[in-house]
Amino acid sequence: MISPANTYPGLTKNIPHNAPNEPDVYYPDCKRNYVRLAATDDLQGANAAAFAKQIGAASTFVLHDSDQYGQILADAFAAEATHVGLQVEVELEATDAVDGDYGALVEKIHQSGANVVYWGGFMNDQGGGLWQALRSMLGQDVALMGGDGIDTPIFLNAAGWAAEGTYATFPGVPASTLSGKGADWYQRYKQQYHGEPDPYAAYAYEAMNVALSAIERAGNKDRAAIRDAVFATRNYDGILGNWSFTPTGDTTLTMMAVSRVLNGRWDDRSVQVVQALP
């Protein structure tokens, strides 16, 4: 199986917050049969921390919603922030607020002196109240950021005016930022379909080409041979650049897009590409 878009780490990696026995439970014969082209959620947190360093942060305050996805992002952000020399003030659940009153939490963040607040999690109507409380006390001098769980219209509606200036990572890069073969594909796509490709369209195109290449290299209709050929993909020169599959089935492509809310919407023109340090 090859996926262009699945980002849940537990399918391939043994990391904290996995469900019991992941990922081994998916491979009872101890033979991997799943690969993906999208970077995993833990790398979203790491890339966000690298970006925080890039924009001049010195101290961060990390929050999460206690959901598995949120904790994975928050832990990865905190670890990478420490790795790149940022001070991590605290990591805790923002769900401790009583009846949507975030006053005590926001005051704690304010007193910490953090100049970046990172949110690991999704965003609902109640979460919009958190953003408004943060902006009301911290203003625009403190950067607010999260993962693709907030890169949604739901977040914009919930946070309202407080969404302005927020950063969010996306586990991939926009087709408009691709170079070489990727830039050529992007232009051909727009000419053919008269619009921008879906965020994962380039990854789906690459996935199909990888599958076809593996079938051709296997030379017969043997499933095991085709699977092994897929896993043997190394230094693949495709539209996403030059990359390989790791033994776990993950991609070596770890660059991600960081977008920002400008004038009340996620602004594609402000997208930056970032990569966490090894």
PDB file of C-alpha atoms in Angstrom:
ATOM      1  CA  MET A   1       0.000   0.000   0.000  1.00  0.00           C
ATOM      2  CA  ILE A   2       1.259   3.459  -0.871  1.00  0.00           C
ATOM      3  CA  SER A   3      -0.242   6.638   0.566  1.00  0.00           C
ATOM      4  CA  PRO A   4       0.290  10.207  -0.622  1.00  0.00           C
ATOM      5  CA  ALA A   5      -1.198  11.809   2.455  1.00  0.00           C
ATOM      6  CA  ASN A   6      -1.462   9.762   5.677  1.00  0.00           C
ATOM      7  CA  THR A   7       0.537  11.464   8.432  1.00  0.00           C
ATOM      8  CA  TYR A   8      -0.212   9.402  11.563  1.00  0.00           C
ATOM      9  CA  PRO A   9       3.200   8.264  12.915  1.00  0.00           C
ATOM     10  CA  GLY A  10       1.928   5.065  14.552  1.00  0.00           C
ATOM     11  CA  LEU A  11       1.509   3.340  11.194  1.00  0.00           C
ATOM     12  CA  THR A  12       5.275   3.153  10.746  1.00  0.00           C
ATOM     13  CA  LYS A  13       7.065   4.552  13.809  1.00  0.00           C
ATOM     14  CA  ASN A  14       7.368   3.581  17.457  1.00  0.00           C
ATOM     15  CA  ILE A  15       6.964   6.901  19.272  1.00  0.00           C
ATOM     16  CA  PRO A  16       5.260   8.123  22.472  1.00  0.00           C
ATOM     17  CA  HIS A  17       1.458   8.404  22.339  1.00  0.00           C
ATOM     18  CA  ASN A  18       1.090   5.522  19.880  1.00  0.00           C
ATOM     19  CA  ALA A  19      -1.741   3.101  20.473  1.00  0.00           C
ATOM     20  CA  PRO A  20      -0.619  -0.179  22.111  1.00  0.00           C
ATOM     21  CA  ASN A  21       1.715  -2.324  19.984  1.00  0.00           C
ATOM     22  CA  GLU A  22       1.951   0.178  17.148  1.00  0.00           C
ATOM     23  CA  PRO A  23       3.302  -0.127  14.556  1.00  0.00           C
ATOM     24  CA  ASP A  24       4.058  -3.865  14.928  1.00  0.00           C
ATOM     25  CA  VAL A  25       0.376  -4.756  15.227  1.00  0.00           C
ATOM     26  CA  TYR A  26      -0.087  -3.811  11.567  1.00  0.00           C
ATOM     27  CA  TYR A  27       2.629  -6.193  10.375  1.00  0.00           C
ATOM     28  CA  PRO A  28       1.929  -9.590  12.019  1.00  0.00           C
ATOM     29  CA  ASP A  29       4.327 -11.371   9.681  1.00  0.00           C
ATOM     30  CA  CYS A  30       7.034  -8.781  10.490  1.00  0.00           C
ATOM     31  CA  LYS A  31       7.097  -7.747   6.838  1.00  0.00           C
ATOM     32  CA  ARG A  32       6.416  -4.100   6.093  1.00  0.00           C
ATOM     33  CA  ASN A  33       3.888  -3.500   3.331  1.00  0.00           C
ATOM     34  CA  TYR A  34       3.033   0.187   3.709  1.00  0.00           C
ATOM     35  CA  VAL A  35       4.841   3.301   2.488  1.00  0.00           C
ATOM     36  CA  ARG A  36       3.921   6.967   2.358  1.00  0.00           C
ATOM     37  CA  LEU A  37       5.082  10.170   0.739  1.00  0.00           C
ATOM     38  CA  ALA A  38       3.781  12.594   3.361  1.00  0.00           C
ATOM     39  CA  ALA A  39       5.928  13.476   6.352  1.00  0.00           C
ATOM     40  CA  THR A  40       4.490  12.432   9.714  1.00  0.00           C
ATOM     41  CA  ASP A  41       2.827  14.556  12.390  1.00  0.00           C
ATOM     42  CA  ASP A  42       5.785  14.424  14.756  1.00  0.00           C
ATOM     43  CA  LEU A  43       7.781  16.193  12.063  1.00  0.00           C
ATOM     44  CA  GLN A  44       5.142  18.918  11.968  1.00  0.00           C
ATOM     45  CA  GLY A  45       6.032  19.792  15.533  1.00  0.00           C
ATOM     46  CA  ALA A  46       9.755  19.667  14.801  1.00  0.00           C
ATOM     47  CA  ASN A  47       9.441  21.854  11.716  1.00  0.00           C
ATOM     48  CA  ALA A  48       7.330  24.367  13.615  1.00  0.00           C
ATOM     49  CA  ALA A  49      10.079  24.677  16.232  1.00  0.00           C
ATOM     50  CA  ALA A  50      12.681  25.183  13.517  1.00  0.00           C
ATOM     51  CA  PHE A  51      10.483  27.913  12.060  1.00  0.00           C
ATOM     52  CA  ALA A  52      10.068  29.537  15.483  1.00  0.00           C
ATOM     53  CA  LYS A  53      13.846  29.740  15.710  1.00  0.00           C
ATOM     54  CA  GLN A  54      13.968  31.137  12.187  1.00  0.00           C
ATOM     55  CA  ILE A  55      11.642  34.028  13.015  1.00  0.00           C
ATOM     56  CA  GLY A  56      13.692  35.005  16.046  1.00  0.00           C
ATOM     57  CA  ALA A  57      11.986  33.248  18.945  1.00  0.00           C
ATOM     58  CA  ALA A  58      13.939  32.786  22.153  1.00  0.00           C
ATOM     59  CA  SER A  59      11.316  31.279  24.450  1.00  0.00           C
ATOM     60  CA  THR A  60       8.235  29.161  23.792  1.00  0.00           C
ATOM     61  CA  PHE A  61       5.145  28.068  25.679  1.00  0.00           C
ATOM     62  CA  VAL A  62       3.680  24.768  24.498  1.00  0.00           C
ATOM     63  CA  LEU A  63       0.029  23.735  24.800  1.00  0.00           C
ATOM     64  CA  HIS A  64      -1.966  20.737  23.637  1.00  0.00           C
ATOM     65  CA  ASP A  65      -5.565  19.563  23.730  1.00  0.00           C
ATOM     66  CA  SER A  66      -4.789  16.120  25.284  1.00  0.00           C
ATOM     67  CA  ASP A  67      -5.775  14.431  22.003  1.00  0.00           C
ATOM     68  CA  GLN A  68      -3.263  11.946  20.587  1.00  0.00           C
ATOM     69  CA  TYR A  69      -2.556  14.133  17.561  1.00  0.00           C
ATOM     70  CA  GLY A  70      -2.082  17.198  19.734  1.00  0.00           C
ATOM     71  CA  GLN A  71       0.294  15.517  22.159  1.00  0.00           C
ATOM     72  CA  ILE A  72       2.420  14.150  19.316  1.00  0.00           C
ATOM     73  CA  LEU A  73       2.838  17.622  17.837  1.00  0.00           C
ATOM     74  CA  ALA A  74       3.445  19.288  21.202  1.00  0.00           C
ATOM     75  CA  ASP A  75       6.080  16.766  22.308  1.00  0.00           C
ATOM     76  CA  ALA A  76       7.923  17.015  18.992  1.00  0.00           C
ATOM     77  CA  PHE A  77       7.831  20.805  19.074  1.00  0.00           C
ATOM     78  CA  ALA A  78       9.201  20.915  22.623  1.00  0.00           C
ATOM     79  CA  ALA A  79      11.997  18.459  21.803  1.00  0.00           C
ATOM     80  CA  GLU A  80      13.092  20.296  18.660  1.00  0.00           C
ATOM     81  CA  ALA A  81      12.786  23.684  20.354  1.00  0.00           C
ATOM     82  CA  THR A  82      15.233  22.490  23.002  1.00  0.00           C
ATOM     83  CA  HIS A  83      17.468  21.046  20.278  1.00  0.00           C
ATOM     84  CA  VAL A  84      17.744  24.393  18.465  1.00  0.00           C
ATOM     85  CA  GLY A  85      18.373  26.345  21.652  1.00  0.00           C
ATOM     86  CA  LEU A  86      14.955  27.731  22.494  1.00  0.00           C
ATOM     87  CA  GLN A  87      13.738  27.869  26.060  1.00  0.00           C
ATOM     88  CA  VAL A  88      10.630  25.745  26.559  1.00  0.00           C
ATOM     89  CA  GLU A  89       8.701  27.246  29.435  1.00  0.00           C
ATOM     90  CA  VAL A  90       6.077  24.582  29.993  1.00  0.00           C
ATOM     91  CA  GLU A  91       3.976  21.980  28.245  1.00  0.00           C
ATOM     92  CA  LEU A  92       0.454  21.370  29.465  1.00  0.00           C
ATOM     93  CA  GLU A  93      -3.118  20.773  28.504  1.00  0.00           C
ATOM     94  CA  ALA A  94      -5.213  23.798  27.632  1.00  0.00           C
ATOM     95  CA  THR A  95      -8.331  21.798  28.440  1.00  0.00           C
ATOM     96  CA  ASP A  96      -7.875  22.677  32.112  1.00  0.00           C
ATOM     97  CA  ALA A  97      -9.819  25.910  31.578  1.00  0.00           C
ATOM     98  CA  VAL A  98     -13.053  26.097  33.556  1.00  0.00           C
ATOM     99  CA  ASP A  99     -16.158  26.944  31.517  1.00  0.00           C
ATOM    100  CA  GLY A 100     -14.028  28.379  28.743  1.00  0.00           C
ATOM    101  CA  ASP A 101     -12.254  30.842  31.058  1.00  0.00           C
ATOM    102  CA  TYR A 102      -8.634  30.955  29.931  1.00  0.00           C
ATOM    103  CA  GLY A 103      -7.656  33.920  32.109  1.00  0.00           C
ATOM    104  CA  ALA A 104      -5.367  32.041  34.503  1.00  0.00           C
ATOM    105  CA  LEU A 105      -3.697  30.125  31.678  1.00  0.00           C
ATOM    106  CA  VAL A 106      -3.082  33.215  29.563  1.00  0.00           C
ATOM    107  CA  GLU A 107      -1.719  35.099  32.567  1.00  0.00           C
ATOM    108  CA  LYS A 108       0.713  32.236  33.163  1.00  0.00           C
ATOM    109  CA  ILE A 109       1.840  32.441  29.534  1.00  0.00           C
ATOM    110  CA  HIS A 110       2.223  36.203  29.807  1.00  0.00           C
ATOM    111  CA  GLN A 111       4.321  35.912  32.958  1.00  0.00           C
ATOM    112  CA  SER A 112       6.566  33.297  31.317  1.00  0.00           C
ATOM    113  CA  GLY A 113       7.849  35.859  28.825  1.00  0.00           C
ATOM    114  CA  ALA A 114       7.462  33.433  25.921  1.00  0.00           C
ATOM    115  CA  ASN A 115       7.445  35.052  22.488  1.00  0.00           C
ATOM    116  CA  VAL A 116       5.960  32.022  20.727  1.00  0.00           C
ATOM    117  CA  VAL A 117       2.926  30.022  21.850  1.00  0.00           C
ATOM    118  CA  TYR A 118       2.578  26.644  20.139  1.00  0.00           C
ATOM    119  CA  TRP A 119      -0.728  24.767  20.039  1.00  0.00           C
ATOM    120  CA  GLY A 120      -0.777  21.033  19.423  1.00  0.00           C
ATOM    121  CA  GLY A 121      -4.273  19.982  18.507  1.00  0.00           C
ATOM    122  CA  PHE A 122      -7.394  20.687  16.545  1.00  0.00           C
ATOM    123  CA  MET A 123      -9.542  23.751  16.983  1.00  0.00           C
ATOM    124  CA  ASN A 124     -13.237  24.003  17.796  1.00  0.00           C
ATOM    125  CA  ASP A 125     -15.499  26.816  18.931  1.00  0.00           C
ATOM    126  CA  GLN A 126     -14.225  26.639  22.508  1.00  0.00           C
ATOM    127  CA  GLY A 127     -10.636  26.744  21.272  1.00  0.00           C
ATOM    128  CA  GLY A 128     -11.438  29.979  19.498  1.00  0.00           C
ATOM    129  CA  GLY A 129     -11.932  31.489  22.935  1.00  0.00           C
ATOM    130  CA  LEU A 130      -8.371  30.504  23.828  1.00  0.00           C
ATOM    131  CA  TRP A 131      -7.019  32.316  20.777  1.00  0.00           C
ATOM    132  CA  GLN A 132      -9.018  35.438  21.581  1.00  0.00           C
ATOM    133  CA  ALA A 133      -7.792  35.394  25.172  1.00  0.00           C
ATOM    134  CA  LEU A 134      -4.200  35.006  23.985  1.00  0.00           C
ATOM    135  CA  ARG A 135      -4.445  37.868  21.525  1.00  0.00           C
ATOM    136  CA  SER A 136      -6.214  40.133  23.999  1.00  0.00           C
ATOM    137  CA  MET A 137      -3.406  39.863  26.539  1.00  0.00           C
ATOM    138  CA  LEU A 138      -0.355  39.158  24.363  1.00  0.00           C
ATOM    139  CA  GLY A 139      -1.151  41.228  21.276  1.00  0.00           C
ATOM    140  CA  GLN A 140       0.679  40.650  17.997  1.00  0.00           C
ATOM    141  CA  ASP A 141       4.161  40.704  19.554  1.00  0.00           C
ATOM    142  CA  VAL A 142       3.832  37.046  20.537  1.00  0.00           C
ATOM    143  CA  ALA A 143       3.612  34.583  17.634  1.00  0.00           C
ATOM    144  CA  LEU A 144       0.850  31.963  17.765  1.00  0.00           C
ATOM    145  CA  MET A 145       1.273  28.760  15.772  1.00  0.00           C
ATOM    146  CA  GLY A 146       0.025  25.216  15.385  1.00  0.00           C
ATOM    147  CA  GLY A 147      -0.191  22.280  12.990  1.00  0.00           C
ATOM    148  CA  ASP A 148      -2.578  21.500  10.162  1.00  0.00           C
ATOM    149  CA  GLY A 149      -5.280  20.911  12.776  1.00  0.00           C
ATOM    150  CA  ILE A 150      -5.826  24.680  12.751  1.00  0.00           C
ATOM    151  CA  ASP A 151      -5.236  25.223   9.033  1.00  0.00           C
ATOM    152  CA  THR A 152      -8.988  25.149   8.450  1.00  0.00           C
ATOM    153  CA  PRO A 153     -11.990  27.439   7.960  1.00  0.00           C
ATOM    154  CA  ILE A 154     -13.274  26.150  11.327  1.00  0.00           C
ATOM    155  CA  PHE A 155     -10.312  27.760  13.056  1.00  0.00           C
ATOM    156  CA  LEU A 156     -10.804  31.053  11.224  1.00  0.00           C
ATOM    157  CA  ASN A 157     -14.464  31.154  12.214  1.00  0.00           C
ATOM    158  CA  ALA A 158     -13.819  30.133  15.821  1.00  0.00           C
ATOM    159  CA  ALA A 159     -10.894  32.465  16.476  1.00  0.00           C
ATOM    160  CA  GLY A 160     -12.315  35.353  14.451  1.00  0.00           C
ATOM    161  CA  TRP A 161     -10.224  38.526  14.664  1.00  0.00           C
ATOM    162  CA  ALA A 162      -7.689  36.753  16.885  1.00  0.00           C
ATOM    163  CA  ALA A 163      -6.652  34.418  14.044  1.00  0.00           C
ATOM    164  CA  GLU A 164      -4.792  37.233  12.283  1.00  0.00           C
ATOM    165  CA  GLY A 165      -1.064  36.531  12.058  1.00  0.00           C
ATOM    166  CA  THR A 166      -1.337  32.892  13.171  1.00  0.00           C
ATOM    167  CA  TYR A 167       1.147  30.413  11.657  1.00  0.00           C
ATOM    168  CA  ALA A 168       0.377  26.777  10.791  1.00  0.00           C
ATOM    169  CA  THR A 169       2.447  23.953   9.369  1.00  0.00           C
ATOM    170  CA  PHE A 170       1.275  21.634   6.608  1.00  0.00           C
ATOM    171  CA  PRO A 171       2.935  18.198   6.195  1.00  0.00           C
ATOM    172  CA  GLY A 172       4.164  18.884   2.678  1.00  0.00           C
ATOM    173  CA  VAL A 173       4.919  21.764   0.358  1.00  0.00           C
ATOM    174  CA  PRO A 174       2.628  23.587  -2.100  1.00  0.00           C
ATOM    175  CA  ALA A 175       3.010  22.613  -5.736  1.00  0.00           C
ATOM    176  CA  SER A 176       3.716  26.264  -6.510  1.00  0.00           C
ATOM    177  CA  THR A 177       7.034  26.007  -4.614  1.00  0.00           C
ATOM    178  CA  LEU A 178       8.322  22.951  -6.507  1.00  0.00           C
ATOM    179  CA  SER A 179      11.306  23.284  -8.829  1.00  0.00           C
ATOM    180  CA  GLY A 180      12.602  21.383 -11.850  1.00  0.00           C
ATOM    181  CA  LYS A 181      10.264  18.539 -12.792  1.00  0.00           C
ATOM    182  CA  GLY A 182       7.862  19.697 -10.107  1.00  0.00           C
ATOM    183  CA  ALA A 183       7.589  23.203 -11.530  1.00  0.00           C
ATOM    184  CA  ASP A 184       6.931  21.752 -14.983  1.00  0.00           C
ATOM    185  CA  TRP A 185       4.201  19.472 -13.589  1.00  0.00           C
ATOM    186  CA  TYR A 186       2.627  22.413 -11.763  1.00  0.00           C
ATOM    187  CA  GLN A 187       2.388  24.475 -14.950  1.00  0.00           C
ATOM    188  CA  ARG A 188       0.975  21.552 -16.932  1.00  0.00           C
ATOM    189  CA  TYR A 189      -1.602  20.915 -14.214  1.00  0.00           C
ATOM    190  CA  LYS A 190      -2.825  24.508 -14.261  1.00  0.00           C
ATOM    191  CA  GLN A 191      -3.032  24.516 -18.039  1.00  0.00           C
ATOM    192  CA  GLN A 192      -4.987  21.257 -18.061  1.00  0.00           C
ATOM    193  CA  TYR A 193      -7.385  21.937 -15.179  1.00  0.00           C
ATOM    194  CA  HIS A 194      -7.450  25.748 -15.079  1.00  0.00           C
ATOM    195  CA  GLY A 195      -6.858  26.007 -11.356  1.00  0.00           C
ATOM    196  CA  GLU A 196      -4.574  25.241  -8.432  1.00  0.00           C
ATOM    197  CA  PRO A 197      -3.953  21.575  -7.537  1.00  0.00           C
ATOM    198  CA  ASP A 198      -5.196  20.085  -4.284  1.00  0.00           C
ATOM    199  CA  PRO A 199      -2.487  20.233  -1.571  1.00  0.00           C
ATOM    200  CA  TYR A 200      -1.790  16.510  -1.949  1.00  0.00           C
ATOM    201  CA  ALA A 201      -2.192  16.273  -5.735  1.00  0.00           C
ATOM    202  CA  ALA A 202       1.542  16.328  -6.431  1.00  0.00           C
ATOM    203  CA  TYR A 203       2.086  13.661  -3.773  1.00  0.00           C
ATOM    204  CA  ALA A 204      -0.600  11.456  -5.321  1.00  0.00           C
ATOM    205  CA  TYR A 205       0.972  11.873  -8.760  1.00  0.00           C
ATOM    206  CA  GLU A 206       4.374  10.940  -7.349  1.00  0.00           C
ATOM    207  CA  ALA A 207       2.912   7.938  -5.523  1.00  0.00           C
ATOM    208  CA  MET A 208       1.394   6.559  -8.716  1.00  0.00           C
ATOM    209  CA  ASN A 209       4.667   6.958 -10.598  1.00  0.00           C
ATOM    210  CA  VAL A 210       6.535   5.174  -7.805  1.00  0.00           C
ATOM    211  CA  ALA A 211       4.048   2.298  -7.956  1.00  0.00           C
ATOM    212  CA  LEU A 212       4.304   2.025 -11.745  1.00  0.00           C
ATOM    213  CA  SER A 213       8.096   2.134 -11.572  1.00  0.00           C
ATOM    214  CA  ALA A 214       8.127  -0.651  -8.964  1.00  0.00           C
ATOM    215  CA  ILE A 215       5.823  -2.828 -11.074  1.00  0.00           C
ATOM    216  CA  GLU A 216       8.101  -2.343 -14.059  1.00  0.00           C
ATOM    217  CA  ARG A 217      11.255  -3.122 -12.083  1.00  0.00           C
ATOM    218  CA  ALA A 218       9.710  -6.212 -10.479  1.00  0.00           C
ATOM    219  CA  GLY A 219       9.237  -7.641 -13.950  1.00  0.00           C
ATOM    220  CA  ASN A 220       6.328  -9.937 -13.071  1.00  0.00           C
ATOM    221  CA  LYS A 221       2.985 -10.002 -11.260  1.00  0.00           C
ATOM    222  CA  ASP A 222       4.427 -11.251  -7.986  1.00  0.00           C
ATOM    223  CA  ARG A 223       3.117  -9.178  -5.053  1.00  0.00           C
ATOM    224  CA  ALA A 224       6.162  -9.695  -2.863  1.00  0.00           C
ATOM    225  CA  ALA A 225       8.508  -8.667  -5.665  1.00  0.00           C
ATOM    226  CA  ILE A 226       6.519  -5.487  -6.310  1.00  0.00           C
ATOM    227  CA  ARG A 227       6.409  -4.678  -2.598  1.00  0.00           C
ATOM    228  CA  ASP A 228      10.171  -5.138  -2.321  1.00  0.00           C
ATOM    229  CA  ALA A 229      10.692  -2.953  -5.390  1.00  0.00           C
ATOM    230  CA  VAL A 230       8.649  -0.171  -3.791  1.00  0.00           C
ATOM    231  CA  PHE A 231      10.690  -0.353  -0.581  1.00  0.00           C
ATOM    232  CA  ALA A 232      13.874  -0.331  -2.652  1.00  0.00           C
ATOM    233  CA  THR A 233      13.032   3.137  -3.990  1.00  0.00           C
ATOM    234  CA  ARG A 234      16.187   5.177  -3.454  1.00  0.00           C
ATOM    235  CA  ASN A 235      17.238   8.587  -4.776  1.00  0.00           C
ATOM    236  CA  TYR A 236      14.018   8.826  -6.731  1.00  0.00           C
ATOM    237  CA  ASP A 237      14.164  11.807  -9.071  1.00  0.00           C
ATOM    238  CA  GLY A 238      10.539  12.872  -9.225  1.00  0.00           C
ATOM    239  CA  ILE A 239       8.427  15.996  -9.164  1.00  0.00           C
ATOM    240  CA  LEU A 240       8.917  16.338  -5.393  1.00  0.00           C
ATOM    241  CA  GLY A 241      12.693  16.335  -5.733  1.00  0.00           C
ATOM    242  CA  ASN A 242      15.233  13.625  -4.982  1.00  0.00           C
ATOM    243  CA  TRP A 243      14.138  11.356  -2.151  1.00  0.00           C
ATOM    244  CA  SER A 244      14.031   7.777  -0.825  1.00  0.00           C
ATOM    245  CA  PHE A 245      11.897   5.481   1.290  1.00  0.00           C
ATOM    246  CA  THR A 246      13.348   4.528   4.680  1.00  0.00           C
ATOM    247  CA  PRO A 247      13.219   0.917   5.937  1.00  0.00           C
ATOM    248  CA  THR A 248      10.062   1.821   7.886  1.00  0.00           C
ATOM    249  CA  GLY A 249       8.315   2.992   4.721  1.00  0.00           C
ATOM    250  CA  ASP A 250       8.601   6.694   5.513  1.00  0.00           C
ATOM    251  CA  THR A 251       9.867   9.313   3.119  1.00  0.00           C
ATOM    252  CA  THR A 252      13.101  11.239   3.460  1.00  0.00           C
ATOM    253  CA  LEU A 253      11.149  14.306   2.339  1.00  0.00           C
ATOM    254  CA  THR A 254      10.744  16.287   5.548  1.00  0.00           C
ATOM    255  CA  MET A 255      10.309  19.853   4.309  1.00  0.00           C
ATOM    256  CA  MET A 256       6.985  21.456   5.171  1.00  0.00           C
ATOM    257  CA  ALA A 257       5.033  24.570   4.374  1.00  0.00           C
ATOM    258  CA  VAL A 258       4.272  27.234   6.944  1.00  0.00           C
ATOM    259  CA  SER A 259       1.296  29.411   6.089  1.00  0.00           C
ATOM    260  CA  ARG A 260      -0.058  32.492   7.848  1.00  0.00           C
ATOM    261  CA  VAL A 261      -3.424  34.140   8.351  1.00  0.00           C
ATOM    262  CA  LEU A 262      -3.477  37.527   6.647  1.00  0.00           C
ATOM    263  CA  ASN A 263      -6.576  39.651   6.202  1.00  0.00           C
ATOM    264  CA  GLY A 264      -8.722  36.955   7.762  1.00  0.00           C
ATOM    265  CA  ARG A 265      -7.710  34.020   5.567  1.00  0.00           C
ATOM    266  CA  TRP A 266      -4.903  31.539   5.133  1.00  0.00           C
ATOM    267  CA  ASP A 267      -2.747  33.390   2.616  1.00  0.00           C
ATOM    268  CA  ASP A 268      -1.108  31.129   0.015  1.00  0.00           C
ATOM    269  CA  ARG A 269       1.189  33.958  -1.054  1.00  0.00           C
ATOM    270  CA  SER A 270       2.857  34.069   2.354  1.00  0.00           C
ATOM    271  CA  VAL A 271       3.816  30.370   2.443  1.00  0.00           C
ATOM    272  CA  GLN A 272       7.357  29.610   3.583  1.00  0.00           C
ATOM    273  CA  VAL A 273       9.163  26.268   3.410  1.00  0.00           C
ATOM    274  CA  VAL A 274      11.053  25.022   6.457  1.00  0.00           C
ATOM    275  CA  GLN A 275      12.996  21.912   7.459  1.00  0.00           C
ATOM    276  CA  ALA A 276      13.933  20.813  10.967  1.00  0.00           C
ATOM    277  CA  LEU A 277      17.584  20.307  11.785  1.00  0.00           C
ATOM    278  CA  PRO A 278      18.812  16.683  11.820  1.00  0.00           C
TER     279      PRO A 278
END
